Amino acid sequence: RQKCCYSRKGEKSMKRFATALVLLALTLTMSIGAQFIFSKKTGELITDLKSLLAAVDAGEGEEQALDKAESEWRDSKKILHILLVHRSMDEIEININSLREYLDSGDDEALRQACTEALKQLENLRDAGKITIENVLKIEQNGVDKTLQIL
């Protein structure tokens, strides 16, 4: 009879272990999926903003390039709001929303500056979101880098 009790305890332990493995696999899958979506969306936005800068430099096609960037931003921000800190999104949105105003007023220098700032913000977010050992171990408290040091 005691063998039976040990056997059941072993079965419960195995079920718990299997459940933990399944949850770990699900978490990893969701994280990798979120990383893929995040990289894709930021990459598309970066490409569109670079196209806008090129159009401004060329002196033609700015309207179409901005329309495309704004459309991509509207589509992307739905998912990016889930994946990013809202403060980061707000900063990017301020720059992207100002692009139309600068284009309409003909202020190419302000348009370049806002576009370049949005590009920098997106590139920084993209780089910070990459799954690297440095990013995984990075800890920041009150603006102070407290990255875990490994041997």
Short mmCIF file of C-alpha atoms in Angstrom, two decimals:
data_model
loop_
_atom_site.label_atom_id
_atom_site.label_comp_id
_atom_site.label_asym_id
_atom_site.label_seq_id
_atom_site.Cartn_x
_atom_site.Cartn_y
_atom_site.Cartn_z
CA ARG A 1 0.00 0.00 0.00
CA GLN A 2 2.80 2.43 0.69
CA LYS A 3 4.16 1.95 -2.83
CA CYS A 4 0.85 3.19 -4.12
CA CYS A 5 1.09 6.43 -2.09
CA TYR A 6 4.66 7.08 -3.25
CA SER A 7 3.61 6.42 -6.80
CA ARG A 8 0.79 8.96 -6.58
CA LYS A 9 3.10 11.55 -5.02
CA GLY A 10 5.52 10.98 -7.88
CA GLU A 11 2.72 11.40 -10.41
CA LYS A 12 1.68 14.69 -8.82
CA SER A 13 5.26 15.93 -8.90
CA MET A 14 5.60 14.97 -12.55
CA LYS A 15 2.32 16.72 -13.40
CA ARG A 16 3.51 19.88 -11.62
CA PHE A 17 6.84 19.71 -13.41
CA ALA A 18 5.14 19.19 -16.78
CA THR A 19 2.77 22.09 -16.08
CA ALA A 20 5.73 24.32 -15.20
CA LEU A 21 7.46 23.35 -18.44
CA VAL A 22 4.34 24.09 -20.48
CA LEU A 23 3.97 27.50 -18.81
CA LEU A 24 7.63 28.26 -19.44
CA ALA A 25 7.29 27.28 -23.09
CA LEU A 26 4.17 29.46 -23.43
CA THR A 27 5.91 32.43 -21.83
CA LEU A 28 8.94 32.07 -24.09
CA THR A 29 6.75 31.73 -27.17
CA MET A 30 4.76 34.83 -26.27
CA SER A 31 7.93 36.81 -25.54
CA ILE A 32 9.55 35.85 -28.81
CA GLY A 33 6.32 36.60 -30.68
CA ALA A 34 6.05 40.01 -29.04
CA GLN A 35 9.70 40.71 -29.91
CA PHE A 36 9.07 39.76 -33.54
CA ILE A 37 6.00 42.01 -33.80
CA PHE A 38 7.80 44.86 -32.04
CA SER A 39 10.82 44.61 -34.34
CA LYS A 40 8.62 44.44 -37.43
CA LYS A 41 6.51 47.46 -36.47
CA THR A 42 9.43 49.64 -35.40
CA GLY A 43 11.35 48.62 -38.53
CA GLU A 44 8.45 49.65 -40.76
CA LEU A 45 8.13 52.99 -38.98
CA ILE A 46 11.87 53.62 -39.22
CA THR A 47 11.80 52.85 -42.95
CA ASP A 48 8.87 55.22 -43.51
CA LEU A 49 10.50 58.04 -41.55
CA LYS A 50 13.76 57.59 -43.46
CA SER A 51 11.76 57.76 -46.70
CA LEU A 52 10.20 61.00 -45.48
CA LEU A 53 13.63 62.46 -44.73
CA ALA A 54 14.82 61.46 -48.20
CA ALA A 55 11.74 63.07 -49.76
CA VAL A 56 12.33 66.29 -47.83
CA ASP A 57 15.96 66.34 -48.97
CA ALA A 58 14.89 65.70 -52.57
CA GLY A 59 12.23 68.40 -52.37
CA GLU A 60 9.44 66.21 -53.71
CA GLY A 61 7.13 63.45 -52.55
CA GLU A 62 6.98 64.69 -48.95
CA GLU A 63 3.18 64.57 -48.82
CA GLN A 64 2.99 60.92 -49.92
CA ALA A 65 5.86 59.89 -47.66
CA LEU A 66 4.23 61.59 -44.68
CA ASP A 67 0.85 60.03 -45.47
CA LYS A 68 2.50 56.61 -45.47
CA ALA A 69 4.39 57.28 -42.21
CA GLU A 70 1.24 58.57 -40.48
CA SER A 71 -0.77 55.59 -41.69
CA GLU A 72 1.90 53.18 -40.46
CA TRP A 73 2.01 55.01 -37.12
CA ARG A 74 -1.78 54.72 -36.67
CA ASP A 75 -1.64 50.99 -37.46
CA SER A 76 1.44 50.35 -35.33
CA LYS A 77 0.54 52.30 -32.24
CA LYS A 78 -2.34 49.96 -31.44
CA ILE A 79 0.09 47.11 -30.77
CA LEU A 80 2.99 49.25 -29.58
CA HIS A 81 0.83 50.66 -26.77
CA ILE A 82 0.63 47.12 -25.44
CA LEU A 83 4.36 46.47 -25.75
CA LEU A 84 5.85 49.82 -24.69
CA VAL A 85 5.84 52.18 -21.77
CA HIS A 86 3.28 54.87 -22.59
CA ARG A 87 5.72 57.69 -21.88
CA SER A 88 7.94 56.45 -24.74
CA MET A 89 4.93 56.27 -27.04
CA ASP A 90 3.85 59.78 -26.09
CA GLU A 91 7.27 61.23 -26.92
CA ILE A 92 7.31 59.59 -30.34
CA GLU A 93 3.71 60.57 -31.00
CA ILE A 94 4.44 64.24 -30.27
CA ASN A 95 7.18 64.22 -32.92
CA ILE A 96 5.14 62.31 -35.48
CA ASN A 97 2.06 64.49 -34.97
CA SER A 98 4.15 67.63 -35.46
CA LEU A 99 5.38 66.45 -38.87
CA ARG A 100 2.14 67.40 -40.66
CA GLU A 101 2.16 70.88 -39.15
CA TYR A 102 5.75 71.48 -40.25
CA LEU A 103 5.07 70.15 -43.74
CA ASP A 104 1.97 72.33 -44.15
CA SER A 105 3.84 75.43 -42.98
CA GLY A 106 6.78 74.68 -45.29
CA ASP A 107 9.27 74.55 -42.40
CA ASP A 108 11.59 71.88 -43.80
CA GLU A 109 14.21 72.33 -41.07
CA ALA A 110 11.69 71.75 -38.26
CA LEU A 111 10.28 68.81 -40.25
CA ARG A 112 13.76 67.27 -40.53
CA GLN A 113 14.42 67.83 -36.84
CA ALA A 114 11.14 66.28 -35.66
CA CYS A 115 11.54 63.37 -38.08
CA THR A 116 15.14 62.78 -36.98
CA GLU A 117 14.11 62.88 -33.31
CA ALA A 118 11.31 60.36 -33.90
CA LEU A 119 13.79 58.16 -35.78
CA LYS A 120 16.28 58.27 -32.90
CA GLN A 121 13.56 57.42 -30.40
CA LEU A 122 12.34 54.47 -32.46
CA GLU A 123 15.86 53.17 -33.08
CA ASN A 124 16.68 53.42 -29.37
CA LEU A 125 13.49 51.55 -28.48
CA ARG A 126 14.20 48.92 -31.12
CA ASP A 127 17.74 48.40 -29.83
CA ALA A 128 16.62 48.34 -26.19
CA GLY A 129 13.94 45.78 -27.05
CA LYS A 130 16.31 43.30 -28.68
CA ILE A 131 16.75 40.06 -26.82
CA THR A 132 20.41 40.22 -25.86
CA ILE A 133 22.16 39.20 -22.67
CA GLU A 134 22.97 42.87 -22.00
CA ASN A 135 19.32 43.90 -22.33
CA VAL A 136 18.10 40.97 -20.26
CA LEU A 137 20.47 41.81 -17.40
CA LYS A 138 20.00 45.59 -17.66
CA ILE A 139 18.43 47.16 -14.61
CA GLU A 140 17.89 50.88 -14.34
CA GLN A 141 16.64 52.61 -11.21
CA ASN A 142 15.97 56.35 -11.21
CA GLY A 143 18.07 56.78 -14.34
CA VAL A 144 21.07 54.99 -12.79
CA ASP A 145 22.38 51.94 -14.63
CA LYS A 146 22.56 48.99 -12.23
CA THR A 147 23.22 46.32 -14.83
CA LEU A 148 23.98 42.93 -13.34
CA GLN A 149 27.63 42.09 -13.86
CA ILE A 150 28.41 38.54 -14.90
CA LEU A 151 31.81 36.93 -14.95
#
